[in-house]
mmCIF file of N, CA and C and ligand atoms in Angstrom:
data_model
loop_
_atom_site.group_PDB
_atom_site.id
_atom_site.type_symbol
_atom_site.label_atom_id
_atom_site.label_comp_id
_atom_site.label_asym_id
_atom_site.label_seq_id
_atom_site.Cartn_x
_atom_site.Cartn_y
_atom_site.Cartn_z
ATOM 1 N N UNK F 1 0.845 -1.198 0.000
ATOM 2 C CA UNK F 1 0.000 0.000 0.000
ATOM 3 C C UNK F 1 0.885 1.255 0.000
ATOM 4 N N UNK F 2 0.336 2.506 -0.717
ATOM 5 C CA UNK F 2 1.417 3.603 -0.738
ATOM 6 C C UNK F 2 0.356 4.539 0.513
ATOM 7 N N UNK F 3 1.326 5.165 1.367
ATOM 8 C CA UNK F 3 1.200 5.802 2.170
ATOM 9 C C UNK F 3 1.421 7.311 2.092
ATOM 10 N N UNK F 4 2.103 7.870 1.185
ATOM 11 C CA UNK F 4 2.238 8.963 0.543
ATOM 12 C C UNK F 4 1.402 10.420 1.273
ATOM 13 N N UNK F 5 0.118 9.709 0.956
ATOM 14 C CA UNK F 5 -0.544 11.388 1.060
ATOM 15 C C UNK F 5 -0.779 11.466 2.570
ATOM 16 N N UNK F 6 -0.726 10.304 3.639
ATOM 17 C CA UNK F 6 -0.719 10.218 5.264
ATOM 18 C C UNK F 6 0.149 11.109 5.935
ATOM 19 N N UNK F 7 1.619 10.374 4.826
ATOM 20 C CA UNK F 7 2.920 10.787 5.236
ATOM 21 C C UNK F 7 2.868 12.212 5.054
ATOM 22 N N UNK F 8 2.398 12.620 3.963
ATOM 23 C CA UNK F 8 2.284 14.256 3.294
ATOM 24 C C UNK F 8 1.483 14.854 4.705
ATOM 25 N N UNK F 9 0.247 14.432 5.339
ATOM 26 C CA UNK F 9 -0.199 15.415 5.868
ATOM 27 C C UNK F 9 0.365 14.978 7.688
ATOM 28 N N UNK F 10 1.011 13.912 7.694
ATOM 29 C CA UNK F 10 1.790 13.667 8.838
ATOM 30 C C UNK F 10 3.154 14.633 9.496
ATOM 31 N N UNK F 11 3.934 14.996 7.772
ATOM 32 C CA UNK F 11 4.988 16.175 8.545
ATOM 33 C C UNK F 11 4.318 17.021 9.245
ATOM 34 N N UNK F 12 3.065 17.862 8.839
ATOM 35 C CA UNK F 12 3.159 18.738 9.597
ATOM 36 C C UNK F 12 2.705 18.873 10.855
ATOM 37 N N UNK F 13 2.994 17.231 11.561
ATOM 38 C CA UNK F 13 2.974 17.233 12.922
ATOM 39 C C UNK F 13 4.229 17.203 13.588
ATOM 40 N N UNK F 14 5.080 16.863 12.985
ATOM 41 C CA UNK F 14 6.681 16.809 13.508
ATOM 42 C C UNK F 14 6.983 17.927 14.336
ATOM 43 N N UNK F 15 7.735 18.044 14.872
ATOM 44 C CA UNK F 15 8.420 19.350 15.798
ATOM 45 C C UNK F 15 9.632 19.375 15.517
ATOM 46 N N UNK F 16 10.098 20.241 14.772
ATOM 47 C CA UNK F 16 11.398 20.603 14.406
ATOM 48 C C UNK F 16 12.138 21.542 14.278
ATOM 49 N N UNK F 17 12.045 22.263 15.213
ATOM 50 C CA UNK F 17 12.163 23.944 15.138
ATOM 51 C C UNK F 17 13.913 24.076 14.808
ATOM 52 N N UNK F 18 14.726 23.411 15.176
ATOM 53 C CA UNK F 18 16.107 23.320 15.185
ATOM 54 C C UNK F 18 16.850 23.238 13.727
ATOM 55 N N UNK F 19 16.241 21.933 13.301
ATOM 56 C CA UNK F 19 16.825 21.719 12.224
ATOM 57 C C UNK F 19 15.805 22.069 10.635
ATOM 58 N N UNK F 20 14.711 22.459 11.139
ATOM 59 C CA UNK F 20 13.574 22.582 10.133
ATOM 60 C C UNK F 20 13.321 21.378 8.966
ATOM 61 N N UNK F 21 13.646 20.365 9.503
ATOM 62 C CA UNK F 21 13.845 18.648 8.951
ATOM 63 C C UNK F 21 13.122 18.103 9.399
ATOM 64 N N UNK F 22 11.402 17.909 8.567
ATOM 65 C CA UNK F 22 10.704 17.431 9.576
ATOM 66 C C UNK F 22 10.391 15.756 9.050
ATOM 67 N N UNK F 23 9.814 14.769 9.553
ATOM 68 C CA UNK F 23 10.077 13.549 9.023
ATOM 69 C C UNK F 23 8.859 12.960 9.758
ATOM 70 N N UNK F 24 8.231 11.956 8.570
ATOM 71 C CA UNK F 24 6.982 11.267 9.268
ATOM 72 C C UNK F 24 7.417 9.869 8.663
ATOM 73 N N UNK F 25 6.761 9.119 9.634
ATOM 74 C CA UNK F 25 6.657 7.043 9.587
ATOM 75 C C UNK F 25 5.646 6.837 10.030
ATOM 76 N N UNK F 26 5.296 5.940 9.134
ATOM 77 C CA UNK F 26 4.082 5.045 9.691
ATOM 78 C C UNK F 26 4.710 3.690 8.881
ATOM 79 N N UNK F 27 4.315 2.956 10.486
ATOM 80 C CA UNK F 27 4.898 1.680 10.015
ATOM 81 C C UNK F 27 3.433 0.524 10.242
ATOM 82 N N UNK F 28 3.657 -0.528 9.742
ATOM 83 C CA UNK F 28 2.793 -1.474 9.575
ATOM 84 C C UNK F 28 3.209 -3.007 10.017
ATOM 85 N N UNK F 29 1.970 -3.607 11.194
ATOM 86 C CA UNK F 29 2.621 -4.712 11.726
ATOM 87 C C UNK F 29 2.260 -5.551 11.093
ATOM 88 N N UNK F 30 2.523 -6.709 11.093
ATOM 89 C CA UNK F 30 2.108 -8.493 10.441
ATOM 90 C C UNK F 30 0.669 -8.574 10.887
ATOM 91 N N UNK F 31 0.236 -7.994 11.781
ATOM 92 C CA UNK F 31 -1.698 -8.190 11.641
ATOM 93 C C UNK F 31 -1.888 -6.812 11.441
ATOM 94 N N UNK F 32 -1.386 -5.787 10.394
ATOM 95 C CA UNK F 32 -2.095 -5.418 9.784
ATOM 96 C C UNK F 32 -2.618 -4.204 10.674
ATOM 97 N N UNK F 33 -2.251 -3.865 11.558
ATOM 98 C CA UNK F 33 -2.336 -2.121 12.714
ATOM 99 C C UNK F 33 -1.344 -1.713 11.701
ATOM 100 N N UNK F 34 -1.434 -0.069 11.697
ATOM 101 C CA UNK F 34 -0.496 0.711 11.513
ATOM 102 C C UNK F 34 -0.380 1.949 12.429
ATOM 103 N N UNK F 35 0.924 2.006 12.659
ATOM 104 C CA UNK F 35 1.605 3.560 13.767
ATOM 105 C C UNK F 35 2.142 4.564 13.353
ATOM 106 N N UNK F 36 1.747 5.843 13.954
ATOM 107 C CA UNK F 36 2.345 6.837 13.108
ATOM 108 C C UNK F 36 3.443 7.595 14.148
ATOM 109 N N UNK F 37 4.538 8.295 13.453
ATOM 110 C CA UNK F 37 5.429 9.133 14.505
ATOM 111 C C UNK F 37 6.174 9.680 13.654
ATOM 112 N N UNK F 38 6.472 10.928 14.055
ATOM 113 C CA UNK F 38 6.954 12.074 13.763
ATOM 114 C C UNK F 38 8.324 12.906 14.611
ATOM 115 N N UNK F 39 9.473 12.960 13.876
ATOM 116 C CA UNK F 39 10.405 13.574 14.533
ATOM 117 C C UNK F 39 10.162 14.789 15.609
ATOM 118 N N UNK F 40 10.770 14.544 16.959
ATOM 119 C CA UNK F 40 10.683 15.589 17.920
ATOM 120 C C UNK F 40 12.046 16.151 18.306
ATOM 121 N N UNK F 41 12.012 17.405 17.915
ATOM 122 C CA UNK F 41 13.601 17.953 18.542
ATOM 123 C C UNK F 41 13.223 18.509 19.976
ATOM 124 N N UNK F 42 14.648 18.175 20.362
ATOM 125 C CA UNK F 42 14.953 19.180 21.640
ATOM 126 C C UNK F 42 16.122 20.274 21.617
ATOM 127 N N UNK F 43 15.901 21.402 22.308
ATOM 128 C CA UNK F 43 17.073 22.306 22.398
ATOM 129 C C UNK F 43 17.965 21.758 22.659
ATOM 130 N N UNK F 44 18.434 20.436 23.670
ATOM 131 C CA UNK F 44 19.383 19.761 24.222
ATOM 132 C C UNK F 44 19.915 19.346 23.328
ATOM 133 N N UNK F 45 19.214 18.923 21.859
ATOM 134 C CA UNK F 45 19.595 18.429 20.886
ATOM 135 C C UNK F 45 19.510 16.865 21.293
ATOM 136 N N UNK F 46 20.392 16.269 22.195
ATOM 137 C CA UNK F 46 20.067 14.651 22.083
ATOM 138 C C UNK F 46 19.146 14.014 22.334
ATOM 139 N N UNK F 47 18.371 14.628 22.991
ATOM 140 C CA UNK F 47 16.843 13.780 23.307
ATOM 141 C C UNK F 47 16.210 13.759 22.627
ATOM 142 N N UNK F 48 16.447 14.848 21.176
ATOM 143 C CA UNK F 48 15.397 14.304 20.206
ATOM 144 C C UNK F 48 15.146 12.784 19.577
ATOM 145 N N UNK F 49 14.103 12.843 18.845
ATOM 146 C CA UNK F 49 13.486 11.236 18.702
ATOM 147 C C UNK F 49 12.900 11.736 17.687
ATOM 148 N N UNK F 50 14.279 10.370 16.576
ATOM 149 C CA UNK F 50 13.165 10.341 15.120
ATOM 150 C C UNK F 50 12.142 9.894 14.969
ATOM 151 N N UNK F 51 11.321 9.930 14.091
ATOM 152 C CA UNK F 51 9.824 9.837 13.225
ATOM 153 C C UNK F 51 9.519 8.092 13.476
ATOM 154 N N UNK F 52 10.548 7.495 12.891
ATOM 155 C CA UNK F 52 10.777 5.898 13.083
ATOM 156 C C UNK F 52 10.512 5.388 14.242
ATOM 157 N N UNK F 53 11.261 5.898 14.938
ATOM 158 C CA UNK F 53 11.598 5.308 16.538
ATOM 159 C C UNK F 53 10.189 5.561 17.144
ATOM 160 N N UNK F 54 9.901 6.630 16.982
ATOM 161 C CA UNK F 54 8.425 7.299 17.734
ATOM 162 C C UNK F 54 7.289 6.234 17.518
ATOM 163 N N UNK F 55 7.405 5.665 16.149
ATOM 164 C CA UNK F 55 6.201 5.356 15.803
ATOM 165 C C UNK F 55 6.184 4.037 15.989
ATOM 166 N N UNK F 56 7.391 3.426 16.316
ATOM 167 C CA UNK F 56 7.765 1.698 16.792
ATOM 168 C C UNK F 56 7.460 1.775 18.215
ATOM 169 N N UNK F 57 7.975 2.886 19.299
ATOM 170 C CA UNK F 57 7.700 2.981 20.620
ATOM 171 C C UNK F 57 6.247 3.135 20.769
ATOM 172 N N UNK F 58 5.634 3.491 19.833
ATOM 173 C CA UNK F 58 4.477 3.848 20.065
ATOM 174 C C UNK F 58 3.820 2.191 20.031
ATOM 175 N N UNK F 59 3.889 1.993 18.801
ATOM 176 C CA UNK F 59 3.222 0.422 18.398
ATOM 177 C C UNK F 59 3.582 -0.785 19.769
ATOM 178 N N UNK F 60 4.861 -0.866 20.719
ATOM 179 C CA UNK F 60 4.989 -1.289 21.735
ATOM 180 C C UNK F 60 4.249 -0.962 22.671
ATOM 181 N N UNK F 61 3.710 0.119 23.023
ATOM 182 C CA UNK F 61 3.271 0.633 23.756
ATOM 183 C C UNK F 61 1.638 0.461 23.828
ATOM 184 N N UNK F 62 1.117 -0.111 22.204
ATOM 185 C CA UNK F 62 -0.126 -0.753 22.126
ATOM 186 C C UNK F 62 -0.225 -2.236 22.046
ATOM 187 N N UNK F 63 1.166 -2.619 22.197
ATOM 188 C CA UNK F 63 1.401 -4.290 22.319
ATOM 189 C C UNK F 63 2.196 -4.945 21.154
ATOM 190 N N UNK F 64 2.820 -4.379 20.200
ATOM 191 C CA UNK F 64 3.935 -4.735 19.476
ATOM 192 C C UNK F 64 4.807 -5.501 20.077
ATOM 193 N N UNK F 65 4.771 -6.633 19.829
ATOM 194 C CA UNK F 65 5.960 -7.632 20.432
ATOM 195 C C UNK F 65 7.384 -7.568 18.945
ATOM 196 N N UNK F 66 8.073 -8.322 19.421
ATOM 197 C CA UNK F 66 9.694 -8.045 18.465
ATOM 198 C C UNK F 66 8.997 -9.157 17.207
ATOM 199 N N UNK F 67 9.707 -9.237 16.616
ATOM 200 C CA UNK F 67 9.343 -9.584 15.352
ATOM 201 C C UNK F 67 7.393 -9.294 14.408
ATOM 202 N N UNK F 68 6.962 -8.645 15.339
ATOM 203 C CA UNK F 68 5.581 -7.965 14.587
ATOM 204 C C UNK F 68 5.801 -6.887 13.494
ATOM 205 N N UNK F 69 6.732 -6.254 13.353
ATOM 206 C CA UNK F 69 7.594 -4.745 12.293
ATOM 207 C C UNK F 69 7.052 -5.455 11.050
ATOM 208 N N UNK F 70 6.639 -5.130 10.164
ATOM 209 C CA UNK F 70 6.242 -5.873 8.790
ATOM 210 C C UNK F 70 6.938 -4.770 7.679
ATOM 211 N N UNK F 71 6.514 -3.611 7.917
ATOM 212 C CA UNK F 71 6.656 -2.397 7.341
ATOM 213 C C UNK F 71 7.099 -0.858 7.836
ATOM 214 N N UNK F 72 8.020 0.077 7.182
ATOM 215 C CA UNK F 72 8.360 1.085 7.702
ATOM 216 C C UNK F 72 8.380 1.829 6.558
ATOM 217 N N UNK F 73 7.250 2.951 6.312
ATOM 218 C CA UNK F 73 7.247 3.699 5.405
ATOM 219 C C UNK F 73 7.581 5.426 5.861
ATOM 220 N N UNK F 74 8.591 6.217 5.131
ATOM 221 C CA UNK F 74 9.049 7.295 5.760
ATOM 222 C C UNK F 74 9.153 8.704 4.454
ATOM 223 N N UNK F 75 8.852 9.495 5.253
ATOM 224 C CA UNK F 75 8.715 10.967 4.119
ATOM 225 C C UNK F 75 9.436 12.042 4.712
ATOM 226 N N UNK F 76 10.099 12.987 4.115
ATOM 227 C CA UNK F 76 11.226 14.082 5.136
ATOM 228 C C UNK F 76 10.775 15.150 4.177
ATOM 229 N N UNK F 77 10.880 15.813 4.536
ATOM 230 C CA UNK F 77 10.943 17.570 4.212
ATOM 231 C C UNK F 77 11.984 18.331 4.563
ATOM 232 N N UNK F 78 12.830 19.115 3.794
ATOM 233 C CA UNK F 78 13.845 20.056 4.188
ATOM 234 C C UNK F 78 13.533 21.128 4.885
ATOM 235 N N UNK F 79 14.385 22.392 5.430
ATOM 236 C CA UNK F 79 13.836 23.693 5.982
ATOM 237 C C UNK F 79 13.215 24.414 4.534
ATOM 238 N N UNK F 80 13.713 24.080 3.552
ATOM 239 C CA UNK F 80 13.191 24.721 2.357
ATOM 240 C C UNK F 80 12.079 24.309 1.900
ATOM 241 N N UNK F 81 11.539 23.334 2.829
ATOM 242 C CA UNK F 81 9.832 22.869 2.459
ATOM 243 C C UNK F 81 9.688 22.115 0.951
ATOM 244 N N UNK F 82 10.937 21.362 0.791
ATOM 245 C CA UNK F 82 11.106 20.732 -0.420
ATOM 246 C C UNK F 82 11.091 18.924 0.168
ATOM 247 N N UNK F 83 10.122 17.970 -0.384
ATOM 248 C CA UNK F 83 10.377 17.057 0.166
ATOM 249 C C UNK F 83 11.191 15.807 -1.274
ATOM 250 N N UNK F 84 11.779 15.660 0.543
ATOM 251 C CA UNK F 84 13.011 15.070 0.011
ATOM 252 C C UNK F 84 13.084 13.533 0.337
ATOM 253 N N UNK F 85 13.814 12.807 -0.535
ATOM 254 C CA UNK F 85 14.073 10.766 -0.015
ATOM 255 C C UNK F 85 14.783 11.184 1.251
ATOM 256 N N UNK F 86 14.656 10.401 2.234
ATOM 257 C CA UNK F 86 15.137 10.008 3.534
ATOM 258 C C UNK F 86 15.510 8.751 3.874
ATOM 259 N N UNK F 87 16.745 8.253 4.182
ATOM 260 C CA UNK F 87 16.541 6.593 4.954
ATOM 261 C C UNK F 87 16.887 6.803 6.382
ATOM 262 N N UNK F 88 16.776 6.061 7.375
ATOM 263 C CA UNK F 88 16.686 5.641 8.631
ATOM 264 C C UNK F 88 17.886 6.001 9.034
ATOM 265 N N UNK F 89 18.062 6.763 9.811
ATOM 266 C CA UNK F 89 19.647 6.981 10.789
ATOM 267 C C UNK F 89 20.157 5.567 11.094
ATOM 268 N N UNK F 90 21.019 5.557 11.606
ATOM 269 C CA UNK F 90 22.114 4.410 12.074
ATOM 270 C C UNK F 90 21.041 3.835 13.416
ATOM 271 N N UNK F 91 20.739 4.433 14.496
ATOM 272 C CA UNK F 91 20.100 4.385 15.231
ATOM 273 C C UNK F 91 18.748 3.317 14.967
ATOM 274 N N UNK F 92 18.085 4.284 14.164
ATOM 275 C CA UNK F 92 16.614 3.924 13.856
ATOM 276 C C UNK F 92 16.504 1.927 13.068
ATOM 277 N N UNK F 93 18.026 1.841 12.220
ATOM 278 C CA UNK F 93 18.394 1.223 11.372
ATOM 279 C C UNK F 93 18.254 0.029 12.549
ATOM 280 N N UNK F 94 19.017 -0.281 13.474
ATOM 281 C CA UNK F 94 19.383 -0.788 15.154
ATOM 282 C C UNK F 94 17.942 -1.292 15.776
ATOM 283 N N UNK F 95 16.812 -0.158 15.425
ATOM 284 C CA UNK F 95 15.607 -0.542 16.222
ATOM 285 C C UNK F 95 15.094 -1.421 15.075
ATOM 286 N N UNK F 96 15.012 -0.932 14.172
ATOM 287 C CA UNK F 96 14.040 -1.847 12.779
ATOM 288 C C UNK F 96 14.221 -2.949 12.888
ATOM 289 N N UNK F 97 15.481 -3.757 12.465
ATOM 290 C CA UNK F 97 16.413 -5.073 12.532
ATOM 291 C C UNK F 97 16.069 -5.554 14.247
ATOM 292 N N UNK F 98 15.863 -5.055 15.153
ATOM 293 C CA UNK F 98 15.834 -5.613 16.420
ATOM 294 C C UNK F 98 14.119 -6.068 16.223
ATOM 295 N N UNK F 99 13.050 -5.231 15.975
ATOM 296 C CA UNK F 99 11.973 -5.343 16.229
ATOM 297 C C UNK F 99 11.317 -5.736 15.098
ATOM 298 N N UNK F 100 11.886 -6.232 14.178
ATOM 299 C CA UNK F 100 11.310 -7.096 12.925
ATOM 300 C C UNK F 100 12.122 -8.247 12.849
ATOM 301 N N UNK F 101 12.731 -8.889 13.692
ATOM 302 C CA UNK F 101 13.735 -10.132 13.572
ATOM 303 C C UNK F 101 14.342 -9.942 12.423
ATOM 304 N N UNK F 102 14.686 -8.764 11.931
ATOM 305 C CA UNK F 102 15.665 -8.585 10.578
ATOM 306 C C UNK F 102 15.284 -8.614 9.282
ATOM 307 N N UNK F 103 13.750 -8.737 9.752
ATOM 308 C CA UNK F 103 13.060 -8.784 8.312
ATOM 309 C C UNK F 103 12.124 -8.202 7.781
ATOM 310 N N UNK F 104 11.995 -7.089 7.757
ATOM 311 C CA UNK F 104 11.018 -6.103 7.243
ATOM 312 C C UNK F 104 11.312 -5.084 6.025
ATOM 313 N N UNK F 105 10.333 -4.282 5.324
ATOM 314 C CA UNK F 105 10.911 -3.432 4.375
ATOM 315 C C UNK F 105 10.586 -2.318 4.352
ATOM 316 N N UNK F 106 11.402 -1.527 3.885
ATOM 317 C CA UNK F 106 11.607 0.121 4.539
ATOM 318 C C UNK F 106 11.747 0.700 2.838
ATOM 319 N N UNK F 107 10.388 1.550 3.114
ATOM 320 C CA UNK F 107 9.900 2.273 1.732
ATOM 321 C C UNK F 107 10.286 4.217 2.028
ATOM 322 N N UNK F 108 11.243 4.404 1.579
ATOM 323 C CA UNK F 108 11.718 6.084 1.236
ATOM 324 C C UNK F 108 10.978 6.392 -0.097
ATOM 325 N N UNK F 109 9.930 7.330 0.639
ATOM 326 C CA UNK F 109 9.475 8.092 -0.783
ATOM 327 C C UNK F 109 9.677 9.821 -0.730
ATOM 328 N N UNK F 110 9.652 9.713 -1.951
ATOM 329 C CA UNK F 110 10.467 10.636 -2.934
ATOM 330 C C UNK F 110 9.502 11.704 -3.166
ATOM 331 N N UNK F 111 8.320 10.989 -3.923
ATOM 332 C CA UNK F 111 6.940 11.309 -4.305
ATOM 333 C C UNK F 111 6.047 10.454 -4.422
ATOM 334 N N UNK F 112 4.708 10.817 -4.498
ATOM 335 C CA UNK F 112 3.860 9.462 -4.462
ATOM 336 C C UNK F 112 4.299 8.759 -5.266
ATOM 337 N N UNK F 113 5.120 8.624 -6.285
ATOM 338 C CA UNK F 113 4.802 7.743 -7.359
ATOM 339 C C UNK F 113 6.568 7.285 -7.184
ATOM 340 N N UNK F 114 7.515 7.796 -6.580
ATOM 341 C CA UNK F 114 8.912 7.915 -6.676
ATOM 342 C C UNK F 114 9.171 6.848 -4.779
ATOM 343 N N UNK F 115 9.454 5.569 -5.050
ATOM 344 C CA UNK F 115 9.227 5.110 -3.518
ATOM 345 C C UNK F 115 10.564 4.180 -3.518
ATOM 346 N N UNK F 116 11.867 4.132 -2.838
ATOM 347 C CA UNK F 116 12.616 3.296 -3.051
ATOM 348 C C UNK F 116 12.151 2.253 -1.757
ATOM 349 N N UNK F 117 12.776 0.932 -2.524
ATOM 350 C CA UNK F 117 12.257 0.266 -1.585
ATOM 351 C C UNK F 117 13.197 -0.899 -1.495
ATOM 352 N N UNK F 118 13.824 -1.363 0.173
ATOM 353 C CA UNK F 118 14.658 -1.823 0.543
ATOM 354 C C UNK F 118 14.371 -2.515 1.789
ATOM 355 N N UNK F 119 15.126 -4.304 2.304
ATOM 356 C CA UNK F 119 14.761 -4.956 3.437
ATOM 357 C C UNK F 119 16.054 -4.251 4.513
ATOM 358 N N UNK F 120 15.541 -4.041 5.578
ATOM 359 C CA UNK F 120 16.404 -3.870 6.503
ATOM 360 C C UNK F 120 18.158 -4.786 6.627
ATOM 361 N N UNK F 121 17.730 -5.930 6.082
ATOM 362 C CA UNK F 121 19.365 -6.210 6.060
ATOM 363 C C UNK F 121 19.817 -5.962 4.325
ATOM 364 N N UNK F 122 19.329 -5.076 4.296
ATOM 365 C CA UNK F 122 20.585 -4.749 2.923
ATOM 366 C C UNK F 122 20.826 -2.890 3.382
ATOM 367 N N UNK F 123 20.115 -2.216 4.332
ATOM 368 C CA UNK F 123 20.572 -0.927 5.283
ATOM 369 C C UNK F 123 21.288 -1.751 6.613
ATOM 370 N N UNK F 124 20.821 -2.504 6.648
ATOM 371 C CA UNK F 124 21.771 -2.743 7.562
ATOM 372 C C UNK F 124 22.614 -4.332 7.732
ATOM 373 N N UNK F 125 23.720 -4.340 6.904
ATOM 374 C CA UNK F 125 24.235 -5.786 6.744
ATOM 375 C C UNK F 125 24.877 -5.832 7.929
ATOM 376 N N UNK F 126 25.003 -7.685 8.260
ATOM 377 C CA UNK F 126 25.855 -8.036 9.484
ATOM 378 C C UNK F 126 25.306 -7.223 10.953
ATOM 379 N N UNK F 127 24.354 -7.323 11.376
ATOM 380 C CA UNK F 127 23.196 -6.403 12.401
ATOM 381 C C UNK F 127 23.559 -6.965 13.184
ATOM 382 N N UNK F 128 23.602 -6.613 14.468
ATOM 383 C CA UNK F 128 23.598 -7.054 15.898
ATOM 384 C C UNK F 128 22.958 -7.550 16.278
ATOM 385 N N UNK F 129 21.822 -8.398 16.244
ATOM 386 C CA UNK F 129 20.297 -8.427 16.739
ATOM 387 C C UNK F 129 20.192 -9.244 18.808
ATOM 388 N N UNK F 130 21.227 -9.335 18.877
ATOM 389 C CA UNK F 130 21.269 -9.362 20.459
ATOM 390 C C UNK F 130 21.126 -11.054 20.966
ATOM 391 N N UNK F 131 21.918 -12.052 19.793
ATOM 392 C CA UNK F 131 21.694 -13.252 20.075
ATOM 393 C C UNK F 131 22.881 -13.412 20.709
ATOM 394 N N UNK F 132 24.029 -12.748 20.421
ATOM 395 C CA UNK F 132 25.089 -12.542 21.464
ATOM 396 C C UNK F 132 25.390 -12.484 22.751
ATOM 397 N N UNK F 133 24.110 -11.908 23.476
ATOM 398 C CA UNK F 133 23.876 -11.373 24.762
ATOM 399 C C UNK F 133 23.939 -12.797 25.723
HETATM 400 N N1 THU X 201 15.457 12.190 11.675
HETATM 401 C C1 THU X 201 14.433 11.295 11.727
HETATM 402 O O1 THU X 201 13.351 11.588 12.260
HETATM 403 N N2 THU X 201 14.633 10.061 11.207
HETATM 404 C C2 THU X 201 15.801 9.651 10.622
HETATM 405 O O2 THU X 201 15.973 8.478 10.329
HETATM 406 C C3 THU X 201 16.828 10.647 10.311
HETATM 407 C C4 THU X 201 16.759 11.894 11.092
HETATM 408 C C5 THU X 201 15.252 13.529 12.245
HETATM 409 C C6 THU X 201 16.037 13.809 13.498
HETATM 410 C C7 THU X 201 16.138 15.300 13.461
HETATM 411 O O3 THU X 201 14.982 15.846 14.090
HETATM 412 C C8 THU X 201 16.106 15.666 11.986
HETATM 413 O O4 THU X 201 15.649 14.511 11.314
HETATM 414 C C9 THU X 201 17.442 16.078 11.417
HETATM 415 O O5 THU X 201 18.414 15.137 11.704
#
């Protein structure tokens, strides 16, 4: 499913006063819920919390267990209000692969019609996923 015009009216919930980079996700579980989240800055700068992360903490928080992640669809906007492809920080990359057992796919769109589309282990090869521990 393209998510496009959600994502379109989702930036302008983001909070981004810092970097004027605002970024929306909505991701989609294996039964079929979907979560939405939106980048939050802080003046502190590190406590902010990307769009991704928001919207996976969120889906836990309604009962998302680890391997439920099916889907992660994401849209960014510049300060110049030009929207732009985005992929997943290093970070966000860490939560995806942890909370989809490594197997989910992560759609950067461009424009509605412009959507790259990629599984978490090819953003993120050789992943940590914590069988080590
Ligand atoms: N950001 C996200 O929300 N997701 C990403 O994967 C990349 C970066 C946000 C964090 C910050 O608010 C802004 O984009 C600029 O880095």
């Amino acid at each position: 499913m393209n998510y496009f015009k959600e994502l379109e009216v989702l930036l302008d919930a983001s909070c981004a006063p810092y970097s004027g980079f605002n970024v929306a996700s909505i991701i989609v579980l294996k039964d079929g819920r979907s979560f939405k989240g939106v980048n939050v800055e802080s003046a502190a700068y590190s406590p902010t919390n990307c769009a991704e992360r928001n919207a996976i903490q969120t889906a836990v928080t309604e009962g998302a267990k680890i391997g439920d992640l099916q889907e992660v669809h994401i849209l960014a906007r510049n300060a110049a209000k030009e929207l732009v492809q985005a992929y997943p920080c290093g970070p966000c990359r860490q939560v995806i692969a942890e909370q989809s057992l490594n197997d989910t796919l992560i759609f950067c769109y461009a424009s509605e019609n412009e959507v790259k589309q990629h599984t978490i282990a090819e953003l993120l090869p050789f992943g940590f996923l914590g069988a080590e521990l």
